[in-house]
CSV table of C-alpha atoms in Angstrom, one decimal:
chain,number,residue,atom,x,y,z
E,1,UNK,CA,0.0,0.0,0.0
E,2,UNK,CA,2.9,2.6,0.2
E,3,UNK,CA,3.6,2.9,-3.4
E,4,UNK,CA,-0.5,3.1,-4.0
E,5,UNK,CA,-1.9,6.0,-5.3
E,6,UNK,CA,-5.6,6.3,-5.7
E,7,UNK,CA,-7.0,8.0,-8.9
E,8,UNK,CA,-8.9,10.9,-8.5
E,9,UNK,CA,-12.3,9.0,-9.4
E,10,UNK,CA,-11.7,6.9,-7.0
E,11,UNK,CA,-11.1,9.6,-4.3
E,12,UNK,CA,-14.3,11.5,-5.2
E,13,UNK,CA,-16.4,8.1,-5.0
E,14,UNK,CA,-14.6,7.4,-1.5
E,15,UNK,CA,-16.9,8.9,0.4
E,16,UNK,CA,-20.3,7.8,-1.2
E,17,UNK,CA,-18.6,3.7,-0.9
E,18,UNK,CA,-18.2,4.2,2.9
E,19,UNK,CA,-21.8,5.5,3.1
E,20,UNK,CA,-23.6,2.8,1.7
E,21,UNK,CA,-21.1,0.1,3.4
E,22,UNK,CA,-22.0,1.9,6.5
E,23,UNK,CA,-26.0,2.4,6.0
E,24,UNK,CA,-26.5,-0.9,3.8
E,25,UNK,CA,-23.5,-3.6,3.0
E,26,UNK,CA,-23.0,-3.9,7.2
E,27,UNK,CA,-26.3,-3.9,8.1
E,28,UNK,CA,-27.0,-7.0,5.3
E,29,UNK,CA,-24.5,-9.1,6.7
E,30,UNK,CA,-25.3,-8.4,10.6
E,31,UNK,CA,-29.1,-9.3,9.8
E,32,UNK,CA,-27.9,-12.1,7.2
E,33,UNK,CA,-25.6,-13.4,10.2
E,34,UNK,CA,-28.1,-13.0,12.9
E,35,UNK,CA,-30.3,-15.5,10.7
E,36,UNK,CA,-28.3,-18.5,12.1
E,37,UNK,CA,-29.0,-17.2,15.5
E,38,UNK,CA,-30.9,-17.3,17.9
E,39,UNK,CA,-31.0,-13.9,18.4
E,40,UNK,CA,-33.6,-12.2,20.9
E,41,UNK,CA,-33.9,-8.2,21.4
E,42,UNK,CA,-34.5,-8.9,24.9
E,43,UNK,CA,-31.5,-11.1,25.0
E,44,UNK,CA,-28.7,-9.4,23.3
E,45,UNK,CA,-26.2,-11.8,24.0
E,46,UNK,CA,-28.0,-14.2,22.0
E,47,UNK,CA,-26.5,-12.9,18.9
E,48,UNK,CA,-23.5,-15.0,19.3
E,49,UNK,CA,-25.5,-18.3,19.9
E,50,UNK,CA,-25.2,-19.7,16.5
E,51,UNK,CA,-27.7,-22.6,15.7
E,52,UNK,CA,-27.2,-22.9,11.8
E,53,UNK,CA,-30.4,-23.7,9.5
E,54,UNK,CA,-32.6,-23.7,12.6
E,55,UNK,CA,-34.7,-20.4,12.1
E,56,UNK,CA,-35.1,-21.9,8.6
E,57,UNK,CA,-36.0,-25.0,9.3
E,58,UNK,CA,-38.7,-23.6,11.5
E,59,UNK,CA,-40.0,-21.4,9.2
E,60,UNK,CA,-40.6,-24.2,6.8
E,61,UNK,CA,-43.0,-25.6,9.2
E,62,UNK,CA,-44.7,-22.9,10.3
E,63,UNK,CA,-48.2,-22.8,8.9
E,64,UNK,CA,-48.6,-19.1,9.8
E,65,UNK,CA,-45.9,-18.2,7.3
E,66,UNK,CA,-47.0,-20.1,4.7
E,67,UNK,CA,-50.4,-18.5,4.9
E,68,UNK,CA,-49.0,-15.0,5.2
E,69,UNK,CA,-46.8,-16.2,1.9
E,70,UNK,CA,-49.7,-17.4,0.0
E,71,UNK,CA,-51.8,-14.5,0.8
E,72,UNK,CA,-49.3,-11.5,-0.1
E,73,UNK,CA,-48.9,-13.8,-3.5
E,74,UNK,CA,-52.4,-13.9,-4.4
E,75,UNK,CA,-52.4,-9.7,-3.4
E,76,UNK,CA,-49.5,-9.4,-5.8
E,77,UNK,CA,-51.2,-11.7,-8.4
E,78,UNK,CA,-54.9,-9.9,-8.1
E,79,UNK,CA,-52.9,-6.6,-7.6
E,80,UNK,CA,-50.6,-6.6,-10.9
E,81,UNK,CA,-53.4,-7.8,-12.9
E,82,UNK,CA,-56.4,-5.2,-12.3
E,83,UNK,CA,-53.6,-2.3,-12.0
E,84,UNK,CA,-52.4,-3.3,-16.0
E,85,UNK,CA,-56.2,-3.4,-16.6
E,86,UNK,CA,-57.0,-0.1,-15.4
E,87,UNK,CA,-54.1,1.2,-16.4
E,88,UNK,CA,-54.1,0.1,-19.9
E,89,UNK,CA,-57.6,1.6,-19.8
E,90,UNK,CA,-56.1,4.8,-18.4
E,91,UNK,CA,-53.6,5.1,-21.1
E,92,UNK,CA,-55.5,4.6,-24.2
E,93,UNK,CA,-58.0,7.0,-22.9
E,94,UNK,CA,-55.7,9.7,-22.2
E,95,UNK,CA,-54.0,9.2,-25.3
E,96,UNK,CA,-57.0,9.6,-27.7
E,97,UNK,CA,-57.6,13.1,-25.6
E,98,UNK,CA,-57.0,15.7,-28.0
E,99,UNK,CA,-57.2,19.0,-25.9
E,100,UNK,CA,-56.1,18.8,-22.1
E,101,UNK,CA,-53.6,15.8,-22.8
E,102,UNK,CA,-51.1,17.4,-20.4
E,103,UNK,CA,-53.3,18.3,-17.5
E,104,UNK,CA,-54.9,14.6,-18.1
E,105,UNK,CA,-51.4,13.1,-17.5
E,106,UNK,CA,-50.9,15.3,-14.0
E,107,UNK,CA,-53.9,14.6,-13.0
E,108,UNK,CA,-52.9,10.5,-13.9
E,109,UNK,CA,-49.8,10.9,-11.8
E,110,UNK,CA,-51.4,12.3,-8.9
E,111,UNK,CA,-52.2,9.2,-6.8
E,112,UNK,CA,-48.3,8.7,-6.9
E,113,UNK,CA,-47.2,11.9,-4.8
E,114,UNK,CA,-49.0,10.5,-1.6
E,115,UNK,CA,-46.8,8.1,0.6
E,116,UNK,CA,-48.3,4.9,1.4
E,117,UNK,CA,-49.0,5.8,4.8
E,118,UNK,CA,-50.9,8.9,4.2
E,119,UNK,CA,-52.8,6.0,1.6
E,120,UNK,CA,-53.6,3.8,4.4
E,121,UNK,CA,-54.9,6.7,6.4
E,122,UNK,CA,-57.1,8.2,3.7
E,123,UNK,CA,-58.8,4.8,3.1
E,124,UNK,CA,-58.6,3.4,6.3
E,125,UNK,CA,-61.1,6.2,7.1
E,126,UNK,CA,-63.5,5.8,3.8
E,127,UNK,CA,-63.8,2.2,4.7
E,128,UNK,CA,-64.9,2.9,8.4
E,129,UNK,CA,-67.9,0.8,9.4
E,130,UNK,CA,-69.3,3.9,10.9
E,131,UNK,CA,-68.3,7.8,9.6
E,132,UNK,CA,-66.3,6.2,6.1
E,133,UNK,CA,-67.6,7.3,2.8
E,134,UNK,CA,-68.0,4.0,1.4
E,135,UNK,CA,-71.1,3.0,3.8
E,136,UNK,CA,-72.2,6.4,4.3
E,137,UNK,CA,-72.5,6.5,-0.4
E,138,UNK,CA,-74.1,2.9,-0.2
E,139,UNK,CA,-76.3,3.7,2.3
E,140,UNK,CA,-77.3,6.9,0.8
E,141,UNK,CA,-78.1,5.1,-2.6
E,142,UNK,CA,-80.4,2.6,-0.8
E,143,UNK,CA,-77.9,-0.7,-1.4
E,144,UNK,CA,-77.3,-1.7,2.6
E,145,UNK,CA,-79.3,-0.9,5.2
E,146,UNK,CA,-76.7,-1.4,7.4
E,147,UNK,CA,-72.8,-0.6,8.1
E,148,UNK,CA,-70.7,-3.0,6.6
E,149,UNK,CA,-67.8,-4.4,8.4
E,150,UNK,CA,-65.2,-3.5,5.5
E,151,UNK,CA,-62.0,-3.6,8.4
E,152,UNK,CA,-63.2,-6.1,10.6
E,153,UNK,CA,-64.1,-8.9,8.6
E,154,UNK,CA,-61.1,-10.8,7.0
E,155,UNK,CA,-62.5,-11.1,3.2
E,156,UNK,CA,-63.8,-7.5,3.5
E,157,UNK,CA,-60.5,-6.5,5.1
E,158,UNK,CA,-58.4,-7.8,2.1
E,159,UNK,CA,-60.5,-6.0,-0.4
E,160,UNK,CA,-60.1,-2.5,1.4
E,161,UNK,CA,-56.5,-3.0,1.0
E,162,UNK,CA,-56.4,-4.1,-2.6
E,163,UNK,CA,-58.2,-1.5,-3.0
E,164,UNK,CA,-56.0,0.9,-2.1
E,165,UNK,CA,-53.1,-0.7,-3.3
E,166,UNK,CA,-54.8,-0.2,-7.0
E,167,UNK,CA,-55.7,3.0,-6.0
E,168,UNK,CA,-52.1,4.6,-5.3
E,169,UNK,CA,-50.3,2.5,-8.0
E,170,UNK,CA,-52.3,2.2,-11.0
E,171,UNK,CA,-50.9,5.4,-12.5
E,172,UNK,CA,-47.6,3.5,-12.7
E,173,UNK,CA,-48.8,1.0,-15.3
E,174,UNK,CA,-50.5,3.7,-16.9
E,175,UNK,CA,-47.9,6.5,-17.0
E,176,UNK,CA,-45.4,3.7,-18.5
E,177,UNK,CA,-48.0,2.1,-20.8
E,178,UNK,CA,-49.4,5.7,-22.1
E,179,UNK,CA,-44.6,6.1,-22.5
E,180,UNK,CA,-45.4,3.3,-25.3
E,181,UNK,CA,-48.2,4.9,-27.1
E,182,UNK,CA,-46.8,8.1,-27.7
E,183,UNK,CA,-43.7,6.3,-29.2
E,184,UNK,CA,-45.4,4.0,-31.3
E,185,UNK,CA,-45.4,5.1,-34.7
E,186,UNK,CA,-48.5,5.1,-36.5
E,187,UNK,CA,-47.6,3.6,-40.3
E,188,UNK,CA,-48.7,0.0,-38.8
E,189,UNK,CA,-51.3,1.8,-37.1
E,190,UNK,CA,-52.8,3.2,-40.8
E,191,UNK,CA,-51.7,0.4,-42.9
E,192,UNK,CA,-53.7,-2.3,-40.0
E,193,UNK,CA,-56.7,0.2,-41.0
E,194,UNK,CA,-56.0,0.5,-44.5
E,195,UNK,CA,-56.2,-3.5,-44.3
E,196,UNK,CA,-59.8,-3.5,-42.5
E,197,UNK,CA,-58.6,-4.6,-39.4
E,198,UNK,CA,-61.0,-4.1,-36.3
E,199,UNK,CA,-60.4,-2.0,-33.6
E,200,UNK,CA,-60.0,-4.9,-31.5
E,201,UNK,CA,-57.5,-6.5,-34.0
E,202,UNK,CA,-55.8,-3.4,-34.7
E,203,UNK,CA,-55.3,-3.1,-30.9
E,204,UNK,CA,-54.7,-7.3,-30.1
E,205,UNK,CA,-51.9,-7.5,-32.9
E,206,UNK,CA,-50.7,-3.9,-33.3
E,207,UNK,CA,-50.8,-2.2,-30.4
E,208,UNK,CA,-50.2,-4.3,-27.7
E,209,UNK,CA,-47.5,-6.4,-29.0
E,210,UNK,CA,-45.6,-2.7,-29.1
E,211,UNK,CA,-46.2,-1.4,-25.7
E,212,UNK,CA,-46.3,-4.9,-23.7
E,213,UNK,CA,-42.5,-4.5,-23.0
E,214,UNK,CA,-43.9,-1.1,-21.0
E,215,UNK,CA,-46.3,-3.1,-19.4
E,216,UNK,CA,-43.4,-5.8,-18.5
E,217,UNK,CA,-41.7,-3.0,-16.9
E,218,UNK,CA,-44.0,-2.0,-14.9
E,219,UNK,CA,-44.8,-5.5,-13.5
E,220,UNK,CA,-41.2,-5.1,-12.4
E,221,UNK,CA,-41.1,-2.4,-10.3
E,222,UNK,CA,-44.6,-3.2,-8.7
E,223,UNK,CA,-44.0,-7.0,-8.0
E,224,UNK,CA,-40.6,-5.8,-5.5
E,225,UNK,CA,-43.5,-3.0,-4.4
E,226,UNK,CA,-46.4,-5.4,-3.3
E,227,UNK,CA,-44.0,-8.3,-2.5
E,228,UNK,CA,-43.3,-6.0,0.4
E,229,UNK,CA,-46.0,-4.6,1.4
E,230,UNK,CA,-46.2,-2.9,4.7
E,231,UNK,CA,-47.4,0.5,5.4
E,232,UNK,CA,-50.9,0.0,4.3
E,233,UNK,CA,-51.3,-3.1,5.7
E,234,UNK,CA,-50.1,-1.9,8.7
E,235,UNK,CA,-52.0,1.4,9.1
E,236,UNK,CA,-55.4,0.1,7.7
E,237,UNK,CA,-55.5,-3.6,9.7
E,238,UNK,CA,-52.1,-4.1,11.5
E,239,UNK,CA,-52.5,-7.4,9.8
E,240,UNK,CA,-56.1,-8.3,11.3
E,241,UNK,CA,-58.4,-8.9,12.1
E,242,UNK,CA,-57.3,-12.3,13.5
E,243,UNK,CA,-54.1,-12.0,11.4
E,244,UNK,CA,-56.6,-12.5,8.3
E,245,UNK,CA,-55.2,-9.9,6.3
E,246,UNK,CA,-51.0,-10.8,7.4
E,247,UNK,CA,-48.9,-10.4,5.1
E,248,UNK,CA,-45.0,-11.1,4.6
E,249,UNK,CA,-44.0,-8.8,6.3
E,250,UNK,CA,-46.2,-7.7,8.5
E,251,UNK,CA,-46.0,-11.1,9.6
E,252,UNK,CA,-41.7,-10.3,10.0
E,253,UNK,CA,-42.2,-7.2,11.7
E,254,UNK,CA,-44.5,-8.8,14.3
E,255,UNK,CA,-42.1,-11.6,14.9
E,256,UNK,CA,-39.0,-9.2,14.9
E,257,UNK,CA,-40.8,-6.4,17.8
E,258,UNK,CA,-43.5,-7.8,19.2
E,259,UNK,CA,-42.0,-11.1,20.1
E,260,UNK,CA,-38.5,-10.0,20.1
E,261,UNK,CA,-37.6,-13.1,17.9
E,262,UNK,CA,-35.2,-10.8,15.3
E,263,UNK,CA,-33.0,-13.6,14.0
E,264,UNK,CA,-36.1,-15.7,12.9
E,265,UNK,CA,-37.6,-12.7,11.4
E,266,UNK,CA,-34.2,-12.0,9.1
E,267,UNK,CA,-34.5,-15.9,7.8
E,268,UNK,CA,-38.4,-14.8,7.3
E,269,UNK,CA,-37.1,-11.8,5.7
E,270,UNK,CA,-34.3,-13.4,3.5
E,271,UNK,CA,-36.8,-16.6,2.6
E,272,UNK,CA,-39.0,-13.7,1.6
E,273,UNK,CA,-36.7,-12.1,-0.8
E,274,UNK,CA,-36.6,-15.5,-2.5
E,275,UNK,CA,-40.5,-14.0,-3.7
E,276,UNK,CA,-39.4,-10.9,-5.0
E,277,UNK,CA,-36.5,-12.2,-6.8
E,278,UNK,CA,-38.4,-15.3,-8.6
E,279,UNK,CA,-41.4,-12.5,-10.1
E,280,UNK,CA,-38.3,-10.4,-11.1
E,281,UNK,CA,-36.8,-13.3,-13.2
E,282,UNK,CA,-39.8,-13.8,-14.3
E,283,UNK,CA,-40.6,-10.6,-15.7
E,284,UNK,CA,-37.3,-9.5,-17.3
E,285,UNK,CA,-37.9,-12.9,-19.5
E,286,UNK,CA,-41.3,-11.9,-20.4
E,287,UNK,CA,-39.4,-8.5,-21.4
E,288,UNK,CA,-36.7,-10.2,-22.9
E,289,UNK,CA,-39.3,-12.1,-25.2
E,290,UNK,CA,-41.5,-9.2,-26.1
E,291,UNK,CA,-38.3,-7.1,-26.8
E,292,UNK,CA,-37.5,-10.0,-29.6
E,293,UNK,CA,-41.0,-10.3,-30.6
E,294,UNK,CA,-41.1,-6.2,-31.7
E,295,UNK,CA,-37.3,-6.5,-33.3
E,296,UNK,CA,-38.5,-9.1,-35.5
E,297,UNK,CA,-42.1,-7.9,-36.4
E,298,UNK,CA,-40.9,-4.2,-36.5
């Protein structure tokens, strides 16, 4: 090291590596070594009890986490799907819009500007069984007679957060989507036309093959969002009622403060990862393939 002389890059990205060691690298191997252990909060000398694949191990048998696992995969799945829906619908609307196009796309992005806890607030108080807006409107239009249970019964309870869950991120799909349109040239467009192609052909083979990358794209950055999913979960329900609406990592966050158990909530946390990065795969092929698909049609 005496005859070492660091380059100047180097020297200016000095500081911004120690940083991120300090704030991310270190704290990923403490938790990823505190996996193997038993470690307690209440105990802190725990942390040096190392018991191997144990925390694991348990995990795989624990039925609570495989029902918190299932249930924050069929939120993803249910999720992904209506928010490309609505905001393929979004998008194509926005884009036919020939005065106002700008102030449309504003208004389309401004779901996005609240945080998720502000979300979970907002509709933890529409879906009230008493004062929210979502008995008081079907009350006032005659279609209950009564107040219905929307964060105290489990089924109910799941569909108040999916429902805000779409609400706050379906302008992603569509801001991204509504990207594709506007750079889609229209020759195939005219000549699918010029053809006597339907709408819904012009759309099904045209269209859609050209801005389904966008759509891949999006899948991606919202599968790592809902795969851990937290602050609404945790504002609206907490995970309840009953733990009927526990997710991932709800479920890790309980385990990690409430019971003090941290080192099986970092191998709950790092098995849970697993979930993000298989959807990711997953979705970078599907990109991957529709990427191919335009370069040889186009």
């Amino acid at each position: 090291m005496k005859g070492w002389r660091p380059s100047a890059p180097t020297l200016l990205l000095l500081p911004a590596i120690i940083v991120l060691a300090a704030v991310v690298v270190v704290p990923l191997l403490l938790s990823f070594y505190s996996s193997f252990t038993s470690f307690r909060l209440t105990k802190p000398e725990t942390f040096f009890v190392f018991v191997g694949f144990r925390n694991y191990v348990s995990i795989l048998s624990d039925w609570n986490f495989w029902v918190a696992f299932g249930r924050t995969v069929l939120l993803l799945t249910v999720a992904l799907n209506l928010e490309m829906l609505l905001g393929l619908g979004l998008a194509l609307l926005v884009e036919k819009a020939t005065r106002g196009q700008r102030v449309l796309r504003t208004l389309m992005m401004f779901p996005m500007m609240f945080s998720p806890i502000l979300v979970g607030f907002q509709f933890k108080f529409m879906f009230n069984d008493n004062i929210g807006l979502v008995n008081n409107a079907l009350q006032a239009l005659g279609l209950t007679d009564q107040a219905i249970p929307w964060l105290i019964e489990g089924h109910l309870a799941f569909i108040a957060i999916l429902t805000a869950e779409i609400w706050s991120s379906t302008s992603v799909f569509a801001i991204l989507i509504l990207a594709g349109l506007l750079a889609m040239p229209k020759e195939p467009i005219e000549a699918a036309r010029v053809d006597g192609c339907t709408p819904w052909q012009t759309f099904r083979y045209v269209i859609w093959p050209f801005v389904m990358p966008f759509a891949y794209i999006a899948m991606t950055i919202r599968s790592l969002d809902v795969a851990r999913a937290y602050d609404i979960v945790k504002i609206m329900t907490d995970g309840g009622p009953a733990g009927r609406t526990e997710l991932l990592w709800t479920l890790v966050a309980r385990t990690a403060y409430s019971d003090a158990r941290m080192g099986l909530a970092n191998a709950m946390a790092y098995f849970s990862i697993l979930l993000s990065i298989l959807f990711t795969v997953y979705f970078f092929r599907k990109l991957a393939a529709a990427r191919s698909q335009i370069g040889a049609e186009w």
